[in-house]
């Protein structure tokens, strides 16, 4: 099982990191290149979100330029693909992102878990068509002993059937271990 660790600094001993600010905005622009130079064996993912930009056209273009700027990473993560209160994806935007990202990992961030339950499987199928590598599912506020709260995540994992990675977001290594005792995952993201 691979564990991605959230970080916004270079002082990490983890083998796989997601460089992002705490609110999931894009990191300091020098961090990915410095991380790669200092620790070449570290797998580096970066968020490309810029949540402070309110103009939709500008926001999309900033994300495109951020991807172009962060060339030295293994994958990109964004939460900014949804329209209509998380009921639909902006398919033209996702298509352009997929083309720009190419053969690197393209991951949808933790806001995927805000999609209404009845739409999650259908949107997951749409994302597979655009070569999305994985989707994050935020379960930091879920009681793992309450199986009804874990049921949407388990059903989504079954629906994915190795076509796309389902990446649960937990708050600690202890929570990761507790989760994987109930439901096995190939990848988990730890974001305190």
XYZ file of C-alpha atoms in Angstrom:
192
model
C 0.000 0.000 0.000
C 1.277 3.453 -0.945
C 0.775 6.350 1.446
C 0.821 9.943 0.222
C 1.688 12.503 2.889
C 0.551 16.119 2.791
C 3.419 18.601 2.980
C 4.255 22.233 2.291
C 7.920 22.060 3.167
C 11.056 20.215 2.184
C 11.665 18.568 5.557
C 10.004 15.255 4.940
C 11.339 11.732 4.982
C 8.303 10.264 3.193
C 8.642 8.415 -0.106
C 5.486 9.990 -1.616
C 4.296 13.528 -0.885
C 1.544 15.860 -2.003
C 2.866 19.396 -2.027
C 0.011 21.758 -1.256
C -0.909 24.465 1.170
C -3.123 23.358 4.051
C -6.288 24.540 2.240
C -5.191 22.531 -0.825
C -4.057 25.535 -2.870
C -0.985 25.179 -5.078
C 2.280 25.116 -3.112
C 5.064 27.643 -3.104
C 6.254 27.430 -6.735
C 9.858 26.553 -5.873
C 9.008 23.558 -3.667
C 8.503 20.842 -6.335
C 11.810 21.529 -8.103
C 13.695 21.827 -4.818
C 12.108 18.607 -3.515
C 13.137 16.802 -6.700
C 16.697 18.188 -6.459
C 17.134 17.410 -2.752
C 15.332 14.064 -2.699
C 15.298 12.601 -6.223
C 13.759 9.311 -5.043
C 10.681 11.015 -3.569
C 7.477 10.724 -5.571
C 6.090 14.269 -5.832
C 2.469 15.214 -6.495
C 1.301 18.814 -6.438
C -1.997 20.609 -6.126
C -2.706 23.082 -8.921
C -5.709 24.798 -7.319
C -5.904 28.564 -6.811
C -9.050 28.988 -4.773
C -8.675 32.744 -4.305
C -9.296 33.482 -8.012
C -13.011 34.123 -8.540
C -13.140 34.736 -12.298
C -13.825 31.329 -13.871
C -11.959 31.993 -17.134
C -8.891 33.302 -15.323
C -9.040 30.486 -12.796
C -8.944 27.792 -15.480
C -6.064 29.513 -17.244
C -4.118 29.822 -13.985
C -4.524 26.070 -13.460
C -3.281 25.375 -17.006
C -0.251 27.613 -16.468
C 0.456 26.046 -13.076
C 0.551 22.592 -14.683
C 2.913 23.879 -17.356
C 5.123 25.441 -14.675
C 5.316 22.340 -12.458
C 7.049 20.086 -14.992
C 9.170 18.195 -12.484
C 6.392 16.309 -10.657
C 4.880 12.842 -10.929
C 1.267 13.985 -10.856
C -1.229 16.809 -10.457
C -4.211 17.143 -8.144
C -7.148 19.501 -8.598
C -10.512 20.017 -6.960
C -11.760 22.514 -9.530
C -13.585 20.406 -12.116
C -17.139 20.409 -10.799
C -20.141 22.518 -11.799
C -23.728 22.654 -10.532
C -22.996 22.095 -6.832
C -20.939 18.909 -7.531
C -23.585 17.284 -9.754
C -21.629 17.551 -13.030
C -18.056 17.867 -14.227
C -16.846 20.553 -16.608
C -16.028 18.033 -19.328
C -14.303 20.498 -21.686
C -12.028 21.664 -18.857
C -11.256 18.106 -17.728
C -10.525 17.079 -21.307
C -8.030 19.947 -21.727
C -6.445 19.135 -18.353
C -6.070 15.499 -19.383
C -4.348 16.475 -22.638
C -2.017 18.900 -20.859
C -1.112 16.429 -18.098
C -0.404 13.661 -20.598
C 1.136 10.520 -19.126
C 1.563 11.871 -15.580
C -0.947 11.143 -12.822
C -4.146 13.204 -12.889
C -5.960 13.044 -9.537
C -9.220 14.674 -8.495
C -8.971 16.112 -4.989
C -10.998 15.484 -1.844
C -14.043 17.515 -2.902
C -15.084 14.410 -4.877
C -16.594 13.153 -1.608
C -19.080 16.083 -1.734
C -20.719 14.653 -4.850
C -24.209 13.380 -4.017
C -24.049 9.657 -3.423
C -26.423 8.843 -6.286
C -24.063 10.582 -8.809
C -20.667 9.302 -7.635
C -20.505 6.155 -9.776
C -21.626 7.949 -12.932
C -19.130 10.794 -12.475
C -16.408 8.240 -11.718
C -17.153 6.587 -15.076
C -16.891 9.981 -16.825
C -13.533 10.664 -15.185
C -12.200 7.295 -16.341
C -12.961 8.359 -19.925
C -10.653 11.371 -19.431
C -7.723 9.262 -18.178
C -8.024 10.432 -14.594
C -5.681 8.293 -12.475
C -7.530 8.576 -9.188
C -10.054 10.373 -7.022
C -9.638 11.333 -3.396
C -12.448 10.649 -0.954
C -12.331 12.684 2.268
C -13.237 10.543 5.276
C -11.420 12.529 7.966
C -14.677 13.231 9.830
C -16.145 9.735 9.584
C -16.409 7.288 12.463
C -14.794 4.106 11.125
C -16.770 2.002 13.571
C -20.009 3.137 11.899
C -20.100 0.958 8.796
C -23.029 2.868 7.300
C -20.736 5.926 7.052
C -18.086 3.843 5.269
C -20.603 2.213 2.923
C -20.469 4.899 0.141
C -16.673 4.594 0.012
C -16.811 0.791 -0.093
C -19.417 0.821 -2.892
C -17.360 3.317 -4.870
C -14.272 1.129 -4.509
C -16.219 -1.880 -5.765
C -17.540 0.159 -8.711
C -14.039 1.349 -9.634
C -12.806 -2.258 -10.150
C -9.162 -1.287 -10.686
C -10.086 1.101 -13.512
C -9.298 4.127 -11.361
C -7.640 4.527 -7.963
C -9.901 5.450 -5.040
C -7.721 7.354 -2.549
C -9.239 7.840 0.917
C -8.107 10.965 2.775
C -7.462 10.338 6.469
C -5.963 12.489 9.217
C -3.220 10.197 10.566
C -1.331 6.958 10.089
C -3.421 5.436 12.882
C -6.624 6.276 10.979
C -5.092 4.811 7.801
C -4.380 1.547 9.623
C -7.854 1.502 11.164
C -9.464 2.044 7.741
C -7.413 -0.546 5.895
C -8.353 -3.185 8.469
C -11.959 -2.745 7.277
C -11.463 -1.939 3.581
C -8.204 -2.614 1.723
C -6.832 0.221 -0.433
C -3.768 0.462 -2.651
C -3.228 4.131 -1.823
C -4.161 6.431 1.092
C -3.581 10.175 1.503
C -2.773 11.520 4.983
C -3.776 15.160 5.413
C -3.971 16.302 9.047
